[in-house]
XYZ file of C-alpha atoms in Angstrom:
195
model
C 80.796 153.657 68.608
C 82.508 156.617 70.256
C 79.678 158.951 69.137
C 77.080 156.612 70.597
C 78.926 156.470 73.910
C 79.155 160.262 73.913
C 75.381 160.548 73.320
C 74.665 158.081 76.119
C 76.958 159.987 78.430
C 75.380 163.331 77.527
C 71.868 161.994 78.019
C 72.658 160.389 81.373
C 71.730 162.196 84.592
C 74.296 164.566 86.101
C 74.831 162.237 89.020
C 75.985 159.428 86.718
C 78.266 161.812 84.831
C 79.877 162.894 88.080
C 80.453 159.259 89.069
C 82.014 158.624 85.663
C 84.264 161.685 85.952
C 85.357 160.699 89.445
C 86.169 157.168 88.296
C 88.133 158.517 85.361
C 90.080 160.899 87.614
C 90.905 158.044 89.991
C 92.116 155.888 87.086
C 94.306 158.730 85.790
C 95.748 159.228 89.257
C 96.295 155.490 89.702
C 98.272 155.338 86.453
C 100.456 158.214 87.615
C 100.955 156.627 91.028
C 101.861 153.281 89.475
C 104.734 154.951 87.619
C 106.095 156.588 90.743
C 105.793 153.358 92.741
C 107.648 151.391 90.043
C 110.378 154.014 90.240
C 110.435 153.708 94.045
C 110.683 149.909 93.849
C 113.557 150.082 91.378
C 115.359 152.508 93.698
C 114.901 150.044 96.584
C 116.304 147.227 94.424
C 119.318 149.353 93.373
C 120.047 150.370 96.944
C 119.663 146.784 98.178
C 122.096 145.511 95.551
C 124.559 148.270 96.471
C 124.256 147.367 100.150
C 124.775 143.670 99.384
C 128.029 144.648 97.646
C 129.099 147.226 100.247
C 128.716 145.043 103.331
C 131.222 142.316 102.289
C 133.644 144.971 101.025
C 133.707 146.774 104.341
C 133.756 143.535 106.335
C 136.876 142.687 104.293
C 138.349 146.079 105.249
C 137.567 145.367 108.899
C 139.634 142.171 108.865
C 142.486 143.094 106.522
C 143.298 146.752 107.158
C 145.822 147.024 109.985
C 144.587 150.345 111.396
C 142.120 150.111 114.282
C 140.481 153.427 113.469
C 139.834 152.242 109.895
C 138.333 149.022 111.252
C 135.961 151.042 113.429
C 135.060 153.179 110.406
C 134.267 150.164 108.253
C 132.059 148.641 110.971
C 130.339 152.036 111.242
C 129.631 152.001 107.503
C 128.214 148.457 107.610
C 125.840 149.459 110.409
C 124.949 152.691 108.564
C 123.999 150.963 105.315
C 121.827 148.483 107.208
C 120.097 151.461 108.843
C 119.650 153.054 105.403
C 117.989 149.922 104.065
C 115.585 149.836 107.010
C 114.719 153.515 106.502
C 114.136 153.009 102.771
C 111.616 150.290 103.502
C 109.793 152.250 106.227
C 107.155 153.937 103.984
C 105.872 150.490 103.000
C 103.749 150.357 106.149
C 101.686 153.301 104.876
C 100.929 151.752 101.500
C 97.196 151.301 100.851
C 96.419 147.626 100.545
C 92.652 147.198 100.519
C 91.109 148.247 97.198
C 87.586 147.531 98.403
C 87.642 150.746 100.421
C 85.879 153.890 99.327
C 87.656 156.223 96.936
C 88.116 158.815 99.643
C 89.760 156.317 102.044
C 92.031 155.145 99.257
C 93.018 158.758 98.501
C 93.806 159.532 102.131
C 95.917 156.381 102.522
C 97.708 157.049 99.243
C 98.404 160.613 100.359
C 99.833 159.312 103.645
C 102.038 156.834 101.745
C 103.330 159.486 99.324
C 103.967 161.910 102.189
C 106.055 159.241 103.954
C 108.118 158.711 100.785
C 108.417 162.464 100.231
C 109.583 163.026 103.817
C 112.193 160.327 103.357
C 113.551 161.993 100.230
C 113.389 165.454 101.812
C 115.497 164.319 104.777
C 118.052 162.289 102.796
C 120.866 164.357 104.281
C 120.091 163.158 107.814
C 119.452 159.443 107.330
C 121.442 158.639 104.160
C 124.454 160.918 103.907
C 125.374 161.914 107.462
C 125.308 158.410 109.020
C 127.867 157.131 106.508
C 130.136 160.191 106.693
C 131.850 159.419 110.051
C 132.697 155.921 108.841
C 134.467 157.267 105.772
C 136.312 159.844 107.861
C 137.501 157.145 110.278
C 138.666 154.876 107.456
C 140.587 157.713 105.820
C 142.110 158.785 109.146
C 143.686 155.346 109.435
C 145.678 155.997 106.261
C 146.502 159.683 106.878
C 149.963 158.999 108.352
C 151.097 157.302 105.109
C 152.438 160.122 102.866
C 151.924 158.301 99.546
C 148.233 157.702 100.419
C 147.374 161.365 101.098
C 146.549 162.134 97.472
C 144.242 159.097 97.350
C 142.609 160.237 100.603
C 141.876 163.693 99.171
C 140.450 162.217 95.954
C 138.293 159.761 97.917
C 137.012 162.493 100.241
C 136.231 164.746 97.283
C 134.411 161.924 95.485
C 132.328 161.252 98.616
C 131.368 164.924 98.938
C 130.417 165.138 95.241
C 128.284 161.982 95.483
C 126.618 163.260 98.668
C 125.770 166.630 97.108
C 124.499 164.921 93.964
C 122.316 162.510 95.989
C 120.929 165.419 98.012
C 119.945 167.518 94.999
C 118.595 164.576 92.978
C 116.301 163.655 95.849
C 115.136 167.264 96.268
C 114.432 167.366 92.531
C 112.428 164.122 92.713
C 110.295 165.592 95.497
C 109.609 168.737 93.496
C 108.965 167.075 90.126
C 107.387 163.759 91.117
C 105.841 163.861 94.564
C 104.559 167.428 94.932
C 102.436 167.345 91.724
C 100.907 163.982 92.619
C 100.135 165.098 96.165
C 98.493 168.204 94.711
C 96.417 166.028 92.414
C 95.358 163.856 95.351
C 94.329 166.950 97.321
C 92.227 168.131 94.376
C 90.564 164.733 94.104
C 89.846 164.632 97.808
C 88.221 168.039 97.520
C 86.105 166.843 94.563
C 85.104 163.642 96.374
C 84.089 165.471 99.512
C 81.788 167.876 97.621
């Protein structure tokens, strides 16, 4: 069966072979993009669950911690994590939705969607880490005058810095290993389609 298909393919006009190759390349790309989009969706779910847990925790801090500066910090964190969730969902507006379009339109829309996700991961320091940082500083400042809490404050601050650095480098790695190769593949396909 495979040999017969190969003979049919070889005997078909070049134009048909090119159409077949283009279709195959699109299917390969689509499979690769499906994996990255599943990964993106699972990240959104994880972050949403974390935010659902974080918000009540910091609302609790707002009402039960006696220090005003810590209350302000916890409100800051609640607002920051809501902002983070909105930013995480922002690339969704670029997602290609109509599969009846031409291949080239689909590729351009997919490229725009991946670039939006890539930009988000590239700028994680500015919209994910830095907005939350002042809230943590304010919360910790509320406890700084209590001598027995200073060791806990240092450990908490160190843990936050380690998590922030880890999040930064993991996102940079994802851009380099996941998004850049797929964007390169899309550019190659666009070039092939436009020939």
